[in-house]
Amino acid sequence: MVSRVIPVSSFDLVIFGGTGDLARRKILPGLYRRFSAGQMPENSRIIGAARGDLDDDGYRKMVADAIKEFVPKDRQDKATIDGFIDHLSYVPIDARGDRGWKDLAKLVRKDVVQAFYFSVGPGLFGDLAERLHSFGIASEMSRIVVEKPFGRDLASAKSLNAVLAESFDESQIYRIDHYLGKETVQNLMAVRFANVLFEPLWNAQYIDHVQITVAETVSVEGRGAYYDKSGAMRDMVQNHLMQLLCLTAMEPPSMFEPDAVRDEKLKVIRALDPVPTTNIVRGQYGPDGDDLGYIDHSENPDSTTESFIAMKVDISNWRWKGTPFYLRTGKRLKARMSEIVIHFKETPHSIFEEDAGSHANVLTIRLQPDEGMDLRVTIKEPGPGGMRLVDVPLDMTFADALGPSAEDVPDAYERLIMDVIRGNQTLFMRGDEVEAAWAWTDPIIEEWQARNERPVNYEPGSSGPEDALMLLHRDGRKWGEVR
Ligand code: BG6
């Protein structure tokens, strides 16, 4: 199979925070991989901008080291790394002062796409946006890329949106949620909207409930200070899980085109019911033997921040009324596993004897690891002895089904950065979408704060707190295994 790659035009990409963690781990390795795939036009340039006093050579060496550290060994090649770093330069800059801006203005070309990646804390967004204009660097061809956290509540998200809107049009602002760049997340849209099979059944009449799980094995070690102010709700649910829910629940957009898709996602967020605390379980991992607990990582012995959350979410619209979406995410769990599982209803009437068992179809969309899909269908167990039913998987692991092209799945960042250059906002969040997500999240968090309850403890390496299992048990349902 020949994979088709949509070409990009020449660009100047400025990475503010170009020496930071995200740049070294994700942005620059992602660009290297696109370069090695031949997708970076010859005269494109990447300009690192940060406070540190580096020169071009120092920056190139830093980036070469980052590639060696963060790109898989079998994707590294000395000649390609040398070719890539030739495209790099560096400008020491002061986001809040004048240092470096004139140099940057000289470097950035006006006749190519200009992308400015704000890989810095949101407190600097306004300063950067303003200086890009006052130093005459930004133009109508400019795009800016911002990262989460995009605010910590509705009020702060609104003021960030307002600050950016002073300098840039919404069509120039690319708000990254890297979950939207994951291969299987996009495949969810292909499965839903490029097949006739699923859409007629994709509603409350045929779907019993949906489970969305993003389980992680990592702790919050090393990010305790950030995480303690955030928690699973702000760090994962308001953005990543919300996006997965939206793509699962949205109406078919008329086109796979930025505003058509984002309009539909927004409608889903606005149709979410407020969630009563009785439908939420908050957990915090405890210590276990030599393993430190959340409290030790956060360094706040009284922290009531949740490292796990499970919740039942109802959507009040015609398609979904009566079909709950159960969301679950947590750190320090048994396995790293992200999936969306669609549990279909049983057949309205079984023509088989009672001991044939009751069965329902289940569609699992695996985001990571082993990206793929699995549809469980009911068939007859082979052999004599009457009609015994059994569920078997129709499994499609993309790497098996599609061969090497599926094994070389681009990292979410690679795809998203290239979409910025192409000027395609489909996989980026619009300002009103982010605000709507916070408007739904805020009352939930406010209620916790008012109650000041401690989250329930869970064992590190487990599937989360018992109470989370109960959340489904009481509805006669069961979570899929964290495996
Ligand atoms: C980030 C969160 O946005 O997503 C992290 O801040 C989390 O806490 C990460 O670990 C998960 O991303 P992925 O791609 O590893 O599932």
PDB file of N, CA and C in Angstrom, residues 32 36 67 71-83:
ATOM      1  N   TYR A  32      11.643  16.348  13.508  1.00  0.00           N
ATOM      2  CA  TYR A  32      12.716  15.519  12.923  1.00  0.00           C
ATOM      3  C   TYR A  32      12.110  14.357  12.137  1.00  0.00           C
ATOM      4  N   SER A  36      12.569  13.517   8.304  1.00  0.00           N
ATOM      5  CA  SER A  36      13.143  12.276   7.762  1.00  0.00           C
ATOM      6  C   SER A  36      12.148  11.581   6.833  1.00  0.00           C
ATOM      7  N   ILE A  67      17.047  14.606  20.082  1.00  0.00           N
ATOM      8  CA  ILE A  67      16.611  13.576  19.118  1.00  0.00           C
ATOM      9  C   ILE A  67      17.187  12.219  19.529  1.00  0.00           C
ATOM     10  N   VAL A  71      13.964  10.110  20.221  1.00  0.00           N
ATOM     11  CA  VAL A  71      13.478   9.420  19.012  1.00  0.00           C
ATOM     12  C   VAL A  71      13.956   7.967  19.101  1.00  0.00           C
ATOM     13  N   PRO A  72      13.092   6.990  18.806  1.00  0.00           N
ATOM     14  CA  PRO A  72      13.533   5.601  18.882  1.00  0.00           C
ATOM     15  C   PRO A  72      14.809   5.382  18.059  1.00  0.00           C
ATOM     16  N   LYS A  73      15.687   4.556  18.602  1.00  0.00           N
ATOM     17  CA  LYS A  73      17.020   4.347  17.992  1.00  0.00           C
ATOM     18  C   LYS A  73      16.924   3.966  16.510  1.00  0.00           C
ATOM     19  N   ASP A  74      15.934   3.110  16.183  1.00  0.00           N
ATOM     20  CA  ASP A  74      15.875   2.657  14.788  1.00  0.00           C
ATOM     21  C   ASP A  74      15.404   3.745  13.831  1.00  0.00           C
ATOM     22  N   ARG A  75      14.999   4.886  14.345  1.00  0.00           N
ATOM     23  CA  ARG A  75      14.602   6.017  13.483  1.00  0.00           C
ATOM     24  C   ARG A  75      15.708   7.072  13.415  1.00  0.00           C
ATOM     25  N   GLN A  76      16.819   6.797  14.098  1.00  0.00           N
ATOM     26  CA  GLN A  76      17.880   7.793  14.113  1.00  0.00           C
ATOM     27  C   GLN A  76      18.908   7.480  13.033  1.00  0.00           C
ATOM     28  N   ASP A  77      19.403   8.555  12.441  1.00  0.00           N
ATOM     29  CA  ASP A  77      20.391   8.357  11.389  1.00  0.00           C
ATOM     30  C   ASP A  77      21.236   9.631  11.363  1.00  0.00           C
ATOM     31  N   LYS A  78      22.540   9.466  11.447  1.00  0.00           N
ATOM     32  CA  LYS A  78      23.398  10.640  11.650  1.00  0.00           C
ATOM     33  C   LYS A  78      23.217  11.670  10.533  1.00  0.00           C
ATOM     34  N   ALA A  79      23.208  11.166   9.291  1.00  0.00           N
ATOM     35  CA  ALA A  79      23.110  12.109   8.164  1.00  0.00           C
ATOM     36  C   ALA A  79      21.782  12.861   8.226  1.00  0.00           C
ATOM     37  N   THR A  80      20.718  12.156   8.616  1.00  0.00           N
ATOM     38  CA  THR A  80      19.412  12.819   8.678  1.00  0.00           C
ATOM     39  C   THR A  80      19.383  13.837   9.817  1.00  0.00           C
ATOM     40  N   ILE A  81      19.991  13.464  10.946  1.00  0.00           N
ATOM     41  CA  ILE A  81      20.031  14.426  12.067  1.00  0.00           C
ATOM     42  C   ILE A  81      20.810  15.671  11.635  1.00  0.00           C
ATOM     43  N   ASP A  82      21.957  15.463  10.966  1.00  0.00           N
ATOM     44  CA  ASP A  82      22.750  16.620  10.518  1.00  0.00           C
ATOM     45  C   ASP A  82      21.949  17.476   9.538  1.00  0.00           C
ATOM     46  N   GLY A  83      21.221  16.806   8.647  1.00  0.00           N
ATOM     47  CA  GLY A  83      20.408  17.550   7.671  1.00  0.00           C
ATOM     48  C   GLY A  83      19.323  18.346   8.374  1.00  0.00           C
TER      49      GLY A  83
END
